[in-house]
PDB file of C-alpha atoms in Angstrom:
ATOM      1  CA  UNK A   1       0.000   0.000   0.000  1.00  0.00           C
ATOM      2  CA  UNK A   2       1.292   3.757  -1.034  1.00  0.00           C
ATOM      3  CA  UNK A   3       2.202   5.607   2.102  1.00  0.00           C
ATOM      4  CA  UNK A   4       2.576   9.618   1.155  1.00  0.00           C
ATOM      5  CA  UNK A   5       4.857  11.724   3.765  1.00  0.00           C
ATOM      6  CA  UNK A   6       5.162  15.083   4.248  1.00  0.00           C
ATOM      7  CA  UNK A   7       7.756  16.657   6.862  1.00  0.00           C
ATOM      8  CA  UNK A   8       7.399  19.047   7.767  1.00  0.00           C
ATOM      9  CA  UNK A   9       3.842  19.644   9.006  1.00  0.00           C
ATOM     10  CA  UNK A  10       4.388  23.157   9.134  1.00  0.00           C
ATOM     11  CA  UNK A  11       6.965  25.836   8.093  1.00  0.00           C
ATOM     12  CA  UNK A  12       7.617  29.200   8.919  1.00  0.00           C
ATOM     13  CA  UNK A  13       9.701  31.812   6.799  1.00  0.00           C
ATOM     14  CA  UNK A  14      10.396  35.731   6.538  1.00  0.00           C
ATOM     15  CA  UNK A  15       9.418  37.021   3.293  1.00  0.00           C
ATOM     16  CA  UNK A  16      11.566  36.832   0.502  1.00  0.00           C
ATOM     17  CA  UNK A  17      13.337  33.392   1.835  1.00  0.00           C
ATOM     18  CA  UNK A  18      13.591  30.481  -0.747  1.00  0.00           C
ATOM     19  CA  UNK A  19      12.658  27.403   0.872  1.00  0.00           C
ATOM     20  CA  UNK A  20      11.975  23.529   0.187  1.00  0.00           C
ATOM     21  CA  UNK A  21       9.373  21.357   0.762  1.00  0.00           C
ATOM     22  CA  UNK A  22       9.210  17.668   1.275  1.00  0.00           C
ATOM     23  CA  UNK A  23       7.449  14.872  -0.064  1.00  0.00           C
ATOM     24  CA  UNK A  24       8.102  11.177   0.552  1.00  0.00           C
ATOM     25  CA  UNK A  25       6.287   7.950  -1.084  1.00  0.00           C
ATOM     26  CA  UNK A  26       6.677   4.225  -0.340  1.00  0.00           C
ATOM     27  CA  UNK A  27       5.825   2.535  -3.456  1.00  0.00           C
ATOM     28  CA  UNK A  28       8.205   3.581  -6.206  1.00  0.00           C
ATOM     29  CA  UNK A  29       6.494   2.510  -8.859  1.00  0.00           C
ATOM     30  CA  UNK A  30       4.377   5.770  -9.746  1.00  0.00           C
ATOM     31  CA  UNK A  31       2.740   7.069 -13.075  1.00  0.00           C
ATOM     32  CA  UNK A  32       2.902  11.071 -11.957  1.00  0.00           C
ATOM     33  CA  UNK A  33       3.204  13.084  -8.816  1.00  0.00           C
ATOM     34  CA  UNK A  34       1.506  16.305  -8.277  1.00  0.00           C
ATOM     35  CA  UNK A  35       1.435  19.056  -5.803  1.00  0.00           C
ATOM     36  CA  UNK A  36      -0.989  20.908  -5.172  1.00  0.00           C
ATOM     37  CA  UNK A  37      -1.867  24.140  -2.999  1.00  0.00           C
ATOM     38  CA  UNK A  38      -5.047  24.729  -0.544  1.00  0.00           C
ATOM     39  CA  UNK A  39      -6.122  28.083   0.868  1.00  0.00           C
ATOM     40  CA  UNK A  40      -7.984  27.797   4.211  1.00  0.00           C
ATOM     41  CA  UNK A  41     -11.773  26.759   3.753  1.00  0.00           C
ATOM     42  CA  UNK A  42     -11.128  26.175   0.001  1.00  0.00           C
ATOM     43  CA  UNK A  43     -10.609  23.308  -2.140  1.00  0.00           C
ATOM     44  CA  UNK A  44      -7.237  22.264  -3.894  1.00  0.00           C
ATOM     45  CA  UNK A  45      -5.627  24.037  -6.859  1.00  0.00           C
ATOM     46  CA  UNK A  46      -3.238  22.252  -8.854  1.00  0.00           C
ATOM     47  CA  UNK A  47       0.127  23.527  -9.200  1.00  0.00           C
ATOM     48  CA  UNK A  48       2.362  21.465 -10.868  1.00  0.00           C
ATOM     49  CA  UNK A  49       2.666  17.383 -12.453  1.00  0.00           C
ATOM     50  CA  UNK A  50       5.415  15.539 -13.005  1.00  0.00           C
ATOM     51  CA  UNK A  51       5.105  12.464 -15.339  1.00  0.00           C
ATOM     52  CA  UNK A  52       7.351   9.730 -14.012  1.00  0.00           C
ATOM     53  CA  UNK A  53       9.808   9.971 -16.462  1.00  0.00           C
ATOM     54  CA  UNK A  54      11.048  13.346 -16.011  1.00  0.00           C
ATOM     55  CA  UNK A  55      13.000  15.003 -13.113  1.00  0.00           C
ATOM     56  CA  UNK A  56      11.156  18.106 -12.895  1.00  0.00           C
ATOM     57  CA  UNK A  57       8.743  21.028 -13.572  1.00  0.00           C
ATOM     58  CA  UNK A  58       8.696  24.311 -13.423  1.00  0.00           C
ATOM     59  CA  UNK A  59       6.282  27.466 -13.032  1.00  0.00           C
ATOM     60  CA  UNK A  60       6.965  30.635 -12.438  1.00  0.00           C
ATOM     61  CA  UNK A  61       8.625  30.468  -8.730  1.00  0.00           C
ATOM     62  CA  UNK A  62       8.221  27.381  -8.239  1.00  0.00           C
ATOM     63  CA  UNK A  63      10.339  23.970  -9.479  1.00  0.00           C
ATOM     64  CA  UNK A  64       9.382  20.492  -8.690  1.00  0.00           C
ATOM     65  CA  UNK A  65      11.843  17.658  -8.690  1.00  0.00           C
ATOM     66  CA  UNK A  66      11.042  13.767  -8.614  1.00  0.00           C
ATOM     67  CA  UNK A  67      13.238  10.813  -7.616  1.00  0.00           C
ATOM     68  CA  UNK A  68      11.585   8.236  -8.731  1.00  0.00           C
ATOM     69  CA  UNK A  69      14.260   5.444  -7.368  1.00  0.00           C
ATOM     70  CA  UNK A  70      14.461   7.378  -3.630  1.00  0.00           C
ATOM     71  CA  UNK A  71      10.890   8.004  -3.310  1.00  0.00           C
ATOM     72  CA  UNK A  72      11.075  11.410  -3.151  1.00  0.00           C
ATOM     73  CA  UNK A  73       9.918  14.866  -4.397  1.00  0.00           C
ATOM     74  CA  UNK A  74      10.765  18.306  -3.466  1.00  0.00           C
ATOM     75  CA  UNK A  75       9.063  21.860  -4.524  1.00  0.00           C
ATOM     76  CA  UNK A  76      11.024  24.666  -4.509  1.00  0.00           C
ATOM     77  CA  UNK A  77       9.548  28.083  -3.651  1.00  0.00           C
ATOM     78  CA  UNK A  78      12.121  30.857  -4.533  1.00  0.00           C
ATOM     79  CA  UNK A  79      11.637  34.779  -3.012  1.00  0.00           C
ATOM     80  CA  UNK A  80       8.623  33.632  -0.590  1.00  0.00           C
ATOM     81  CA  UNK A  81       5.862  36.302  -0.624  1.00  0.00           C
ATOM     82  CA  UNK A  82       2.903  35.888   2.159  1.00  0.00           C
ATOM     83  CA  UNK A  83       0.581  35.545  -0.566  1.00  0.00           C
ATOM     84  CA  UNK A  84       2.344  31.989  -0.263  1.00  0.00           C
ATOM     85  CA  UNK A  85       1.170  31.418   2.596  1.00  0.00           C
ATOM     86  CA  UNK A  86      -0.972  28.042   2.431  1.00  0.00           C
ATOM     87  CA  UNK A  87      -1.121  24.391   2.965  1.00  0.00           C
ATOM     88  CA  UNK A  88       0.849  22.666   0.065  1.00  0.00           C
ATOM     89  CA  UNK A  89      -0.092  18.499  -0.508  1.00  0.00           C
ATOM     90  CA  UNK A  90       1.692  16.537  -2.697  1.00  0.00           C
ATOM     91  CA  UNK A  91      -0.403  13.357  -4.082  1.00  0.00           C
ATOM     92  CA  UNK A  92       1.215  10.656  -6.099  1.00  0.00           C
ATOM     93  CA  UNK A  93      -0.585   8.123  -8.969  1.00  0.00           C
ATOM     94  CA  UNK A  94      -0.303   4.624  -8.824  1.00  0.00           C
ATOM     95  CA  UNK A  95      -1.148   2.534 -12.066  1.00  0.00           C
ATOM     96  CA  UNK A  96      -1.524  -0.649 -10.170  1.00  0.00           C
ATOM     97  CA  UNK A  97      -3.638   1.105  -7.842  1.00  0.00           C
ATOM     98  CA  UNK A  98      -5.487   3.297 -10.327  1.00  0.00           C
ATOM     99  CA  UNK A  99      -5.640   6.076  -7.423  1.00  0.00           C
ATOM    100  CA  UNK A 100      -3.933   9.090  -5.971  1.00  0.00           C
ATOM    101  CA  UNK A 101      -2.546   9.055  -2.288  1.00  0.00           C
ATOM    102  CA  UNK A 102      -2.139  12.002  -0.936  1.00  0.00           C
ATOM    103  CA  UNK A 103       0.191  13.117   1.582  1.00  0.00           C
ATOM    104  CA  UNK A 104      -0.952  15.330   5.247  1.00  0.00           C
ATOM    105  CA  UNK A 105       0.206  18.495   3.727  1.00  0.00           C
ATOM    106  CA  UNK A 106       2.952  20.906   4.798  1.00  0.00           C
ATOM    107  CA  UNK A 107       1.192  24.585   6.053  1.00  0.00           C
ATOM    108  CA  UNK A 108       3.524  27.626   4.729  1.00  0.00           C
ATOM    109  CA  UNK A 109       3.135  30.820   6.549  1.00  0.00           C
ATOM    110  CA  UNK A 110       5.366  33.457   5.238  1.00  0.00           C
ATOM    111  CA  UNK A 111       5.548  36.162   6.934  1.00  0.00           C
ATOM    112  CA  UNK A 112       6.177  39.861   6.138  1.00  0.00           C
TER     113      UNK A 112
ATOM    114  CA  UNK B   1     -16.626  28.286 -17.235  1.00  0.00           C
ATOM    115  CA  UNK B   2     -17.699  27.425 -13.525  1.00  0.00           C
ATOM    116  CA  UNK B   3     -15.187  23.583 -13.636  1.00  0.00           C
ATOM    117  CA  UNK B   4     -16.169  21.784 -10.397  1.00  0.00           C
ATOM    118  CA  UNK B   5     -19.630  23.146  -8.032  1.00  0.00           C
ATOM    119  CA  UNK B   6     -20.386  21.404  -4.974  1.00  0.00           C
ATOM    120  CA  UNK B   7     -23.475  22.065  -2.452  1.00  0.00           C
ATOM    121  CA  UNK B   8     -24.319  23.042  -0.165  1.00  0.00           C
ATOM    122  CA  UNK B   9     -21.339  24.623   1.510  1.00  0.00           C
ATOM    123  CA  UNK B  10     -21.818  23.625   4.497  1.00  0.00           C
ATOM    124  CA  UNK B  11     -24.485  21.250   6.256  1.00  0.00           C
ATOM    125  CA  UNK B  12     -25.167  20.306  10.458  1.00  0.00           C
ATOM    126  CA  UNK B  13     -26.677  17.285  10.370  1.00  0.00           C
ATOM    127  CA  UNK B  14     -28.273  15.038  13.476  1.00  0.00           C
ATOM    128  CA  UNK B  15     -26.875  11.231  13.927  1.00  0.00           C
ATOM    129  CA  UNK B  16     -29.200   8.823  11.874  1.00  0.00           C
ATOM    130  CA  UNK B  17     -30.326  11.704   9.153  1.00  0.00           C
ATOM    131  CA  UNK B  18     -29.354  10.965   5.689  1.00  0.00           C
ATOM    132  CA  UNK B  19     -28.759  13.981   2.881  1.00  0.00           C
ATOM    133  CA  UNK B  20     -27.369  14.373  -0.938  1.00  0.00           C
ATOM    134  CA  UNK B  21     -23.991  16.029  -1.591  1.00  0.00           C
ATOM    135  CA  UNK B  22     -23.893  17.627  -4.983  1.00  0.00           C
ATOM    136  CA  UNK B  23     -21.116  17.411  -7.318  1.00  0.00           C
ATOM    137  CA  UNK B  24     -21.817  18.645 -11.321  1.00  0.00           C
ATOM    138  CA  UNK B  25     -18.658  19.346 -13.746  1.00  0.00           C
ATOM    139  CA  UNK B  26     -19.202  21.504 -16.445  1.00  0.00           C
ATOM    140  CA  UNK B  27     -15.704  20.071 -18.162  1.00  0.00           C
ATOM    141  CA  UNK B  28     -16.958  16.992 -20.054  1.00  0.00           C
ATOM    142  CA  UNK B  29     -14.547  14.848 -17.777  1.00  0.00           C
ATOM    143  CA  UNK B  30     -14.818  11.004 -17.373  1.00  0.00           C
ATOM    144  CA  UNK B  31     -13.493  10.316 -14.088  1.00  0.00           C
ATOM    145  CA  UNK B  32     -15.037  12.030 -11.375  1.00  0.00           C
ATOM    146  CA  UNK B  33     -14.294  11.045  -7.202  1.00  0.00           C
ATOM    147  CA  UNK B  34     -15.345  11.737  -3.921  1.00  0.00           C
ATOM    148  CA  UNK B  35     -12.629  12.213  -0.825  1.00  0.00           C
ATOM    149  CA  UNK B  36     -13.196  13.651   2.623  1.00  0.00           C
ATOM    150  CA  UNK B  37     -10.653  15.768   4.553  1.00  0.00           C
ATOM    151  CA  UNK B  38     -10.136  15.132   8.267  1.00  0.00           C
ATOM    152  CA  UNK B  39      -8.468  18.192  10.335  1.00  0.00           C
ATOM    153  CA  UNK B  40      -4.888  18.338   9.264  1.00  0.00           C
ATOM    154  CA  UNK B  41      -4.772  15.244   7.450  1.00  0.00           C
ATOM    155  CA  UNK B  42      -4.746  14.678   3.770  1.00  0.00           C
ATOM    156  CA  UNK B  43      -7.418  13.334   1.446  1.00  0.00           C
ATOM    157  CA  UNK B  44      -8.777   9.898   1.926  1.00  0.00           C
ATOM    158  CA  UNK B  45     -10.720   8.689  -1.479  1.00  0.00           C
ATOM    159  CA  UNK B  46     -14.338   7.411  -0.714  1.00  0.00           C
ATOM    160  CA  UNK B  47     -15.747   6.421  -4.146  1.00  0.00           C
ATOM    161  CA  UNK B  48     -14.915   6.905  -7.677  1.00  0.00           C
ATOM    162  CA  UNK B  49     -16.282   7.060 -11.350  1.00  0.00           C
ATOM    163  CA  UNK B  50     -14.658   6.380 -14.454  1.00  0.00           C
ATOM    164  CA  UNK B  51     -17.636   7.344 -16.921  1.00  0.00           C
ATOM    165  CA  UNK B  52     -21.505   7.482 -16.294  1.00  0.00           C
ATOM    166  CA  UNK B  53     -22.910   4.496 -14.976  1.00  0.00           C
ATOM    167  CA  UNK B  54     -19.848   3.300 -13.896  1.00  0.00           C
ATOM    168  CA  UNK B  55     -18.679   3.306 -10.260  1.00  0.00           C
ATOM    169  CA  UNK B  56     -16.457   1.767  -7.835  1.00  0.00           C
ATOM    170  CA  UNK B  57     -15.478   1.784  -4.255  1.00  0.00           C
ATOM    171  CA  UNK B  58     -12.379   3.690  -2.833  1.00  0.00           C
ATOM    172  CA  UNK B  59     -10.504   3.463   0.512  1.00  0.00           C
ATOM    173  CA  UNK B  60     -12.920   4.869   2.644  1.00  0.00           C
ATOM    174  CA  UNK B  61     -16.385   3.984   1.402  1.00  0.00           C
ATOM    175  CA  UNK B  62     -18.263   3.049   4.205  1.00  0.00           C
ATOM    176  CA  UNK B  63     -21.694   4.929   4.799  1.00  0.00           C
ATOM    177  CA  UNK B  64     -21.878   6.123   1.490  1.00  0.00           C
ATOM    178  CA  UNK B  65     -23.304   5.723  -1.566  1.00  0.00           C
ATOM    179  CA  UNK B  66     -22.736   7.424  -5.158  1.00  0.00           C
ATOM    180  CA  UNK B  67     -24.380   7.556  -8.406  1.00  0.00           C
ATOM    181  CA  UNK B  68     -23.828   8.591 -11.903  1.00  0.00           C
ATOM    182  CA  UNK B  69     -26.431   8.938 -14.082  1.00  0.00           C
ATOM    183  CA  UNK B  70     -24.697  11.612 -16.094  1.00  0.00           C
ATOM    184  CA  UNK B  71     -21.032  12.666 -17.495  1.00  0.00           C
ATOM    185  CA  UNK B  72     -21.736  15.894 -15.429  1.00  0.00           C
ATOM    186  CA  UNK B  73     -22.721  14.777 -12.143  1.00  0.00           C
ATOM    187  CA  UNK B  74     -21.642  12.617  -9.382  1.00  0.00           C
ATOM    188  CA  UNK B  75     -23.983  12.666  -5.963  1.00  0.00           C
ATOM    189  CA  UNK B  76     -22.489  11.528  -2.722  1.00  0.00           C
ATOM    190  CA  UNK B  77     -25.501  10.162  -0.546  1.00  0.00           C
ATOM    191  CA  UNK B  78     -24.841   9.554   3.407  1.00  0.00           C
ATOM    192  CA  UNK B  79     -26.999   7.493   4.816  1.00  0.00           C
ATOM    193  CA  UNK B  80     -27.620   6.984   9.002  1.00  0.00           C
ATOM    194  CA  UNK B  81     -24.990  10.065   9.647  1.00  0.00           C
ATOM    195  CA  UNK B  82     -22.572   9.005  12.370  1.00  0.00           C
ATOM    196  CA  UNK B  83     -20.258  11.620  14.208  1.00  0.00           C
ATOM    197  CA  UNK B  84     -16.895   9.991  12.582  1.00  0.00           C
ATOM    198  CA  UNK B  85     -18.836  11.351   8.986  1.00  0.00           C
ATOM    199  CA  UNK B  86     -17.929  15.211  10.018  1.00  0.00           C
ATOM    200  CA  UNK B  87     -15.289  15.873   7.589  1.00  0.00           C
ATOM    201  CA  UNK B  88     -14.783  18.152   4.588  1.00  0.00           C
ATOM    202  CA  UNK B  89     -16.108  16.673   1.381  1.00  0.00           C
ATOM    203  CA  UNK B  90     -14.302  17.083  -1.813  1.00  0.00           C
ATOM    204  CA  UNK B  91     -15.699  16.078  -5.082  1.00  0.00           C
ATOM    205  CA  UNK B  92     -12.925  16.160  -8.057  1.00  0.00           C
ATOM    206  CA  UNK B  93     -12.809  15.573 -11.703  1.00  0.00           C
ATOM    207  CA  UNK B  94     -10.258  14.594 -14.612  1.00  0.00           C
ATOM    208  CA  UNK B  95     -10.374  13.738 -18.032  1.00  0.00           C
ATOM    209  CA  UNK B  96      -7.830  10.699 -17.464  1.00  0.00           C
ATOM    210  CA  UNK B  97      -7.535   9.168 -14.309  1.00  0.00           C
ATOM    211  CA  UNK B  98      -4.170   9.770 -14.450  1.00  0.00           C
ATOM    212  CA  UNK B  99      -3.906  13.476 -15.570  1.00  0.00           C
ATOM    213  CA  UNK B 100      -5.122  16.635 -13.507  1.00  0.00           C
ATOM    214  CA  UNK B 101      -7.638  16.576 -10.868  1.00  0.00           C
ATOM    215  CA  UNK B 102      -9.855  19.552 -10.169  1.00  0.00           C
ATOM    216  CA  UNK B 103     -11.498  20.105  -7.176  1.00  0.00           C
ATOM    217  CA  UNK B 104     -14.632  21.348  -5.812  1.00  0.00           C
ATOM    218  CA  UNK B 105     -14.963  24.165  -3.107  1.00  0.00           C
ATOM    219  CA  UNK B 106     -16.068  21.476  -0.772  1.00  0.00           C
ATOM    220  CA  UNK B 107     -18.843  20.694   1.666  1.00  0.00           C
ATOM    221  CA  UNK B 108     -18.134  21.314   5.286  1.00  0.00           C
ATOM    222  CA  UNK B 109     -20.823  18.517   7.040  1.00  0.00           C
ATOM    223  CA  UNK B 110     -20.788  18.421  11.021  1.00  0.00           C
ATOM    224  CA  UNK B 111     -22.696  15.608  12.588  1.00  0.00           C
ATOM    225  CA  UNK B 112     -23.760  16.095  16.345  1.00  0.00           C
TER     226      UNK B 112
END
């Protein structure tokens, strides 16, 4: 069974700090990993997929690396604003399983 | 285009009462899936779809029931509410069930 980990539960950073968050996984053998952001009270906004073949993905400020053969995943904030500020989940794809698990979440407060 | 609706918003139901949560996607998607959110946990998946008509259970399907009568929409039905059903519900959609999920607002349900 996929076990998603996220560590750690919650992060605080001054504004304008790059920081790193991390996401662990069990079962290697994943089709994509995504991570995803949620506001308080709101649902969950995609923010970035990586396919299992590639290493990462970037959008604007923020970059996404996968090791597929550690089980792990990282997304890279750079400059933190507090409009960052949120809970960020990661959720990996099993094709075996023909789900998404997703990890706890790591809650970002950046403050000004 | 309004992607994922959910309602109501939020619900207080008494143990043993039974209601509808509505889920309707506007994005021609196949899959469709239910998940609740516990208080700083991540999302446990309750039931899926992969295309009308077609349903099947998820990790956490106990006390539920779905439907789907229609591409567009995917009801979650509770029946005899129990206290450990207070949770955040999440209905999401994608047009692979390996591609991009899209989520609802959610509906916050308290059972007392």
């Amino acid at each position: 069974k996929q076990e998603v980990t996220q560590i750690p539960a919650a992060l605080s950073v001054p504004e304008g700090e790059n920081l790193v968050l991390n996401c662990s996984f069990t079962d290697s053998a994943i089709y994509n990993l995504q991570w995803f952001r949620q506001d308080p009270g709101k649902g969950l906004t995609s923010l970035l997929l990586i396919q299992s073949s590639q290493r990462e993905q970037t959008s604007g400020r923020l970059n996404a690396s996968l090791d597929k053969s550690s089980g792990r995943s990282t997304l890279y904030i750079a400059a933190s604003q507090p409009g960052d500020s949120a809970t960020y989940l990661c959720a990996v794809y099993n094709t075996n399983a023909g789900k998404s698990t997703f990890g706890d979440g790591t809650t970002l407060t950046v403050k000004p | 285009n309004a992607g994922v609706t959910q309602t109501p918003k939020f619900r207080i139901l008494k143990i043993g009462q039974s209601m509808t949560l509505q889920c309707t996607q506007d994005m021609n998607h196949n899959y469709m899936y239910w998940y609740r959110q516990d208080p700083g946990m991540g999302l446990k998946l309750i039931y899926y779809s992969v295309g009308a008509g077609i349903t099947d259970k998820g990790e956490v399907p106990n006390g539920y029931n779905v439907s789907r009568s229609t591409t567009e929409d995917f009801p979650l039905r509770l029946e005899l509410a129990a206290p450990s059903q207070t949770s955040v519900y999440f209905c999401a959609s994608s047009r692979q069930d390996q591609e991009t999920q899209y989520f609802g607002p959610g509906t916050r349900l308290l059972v007392l």
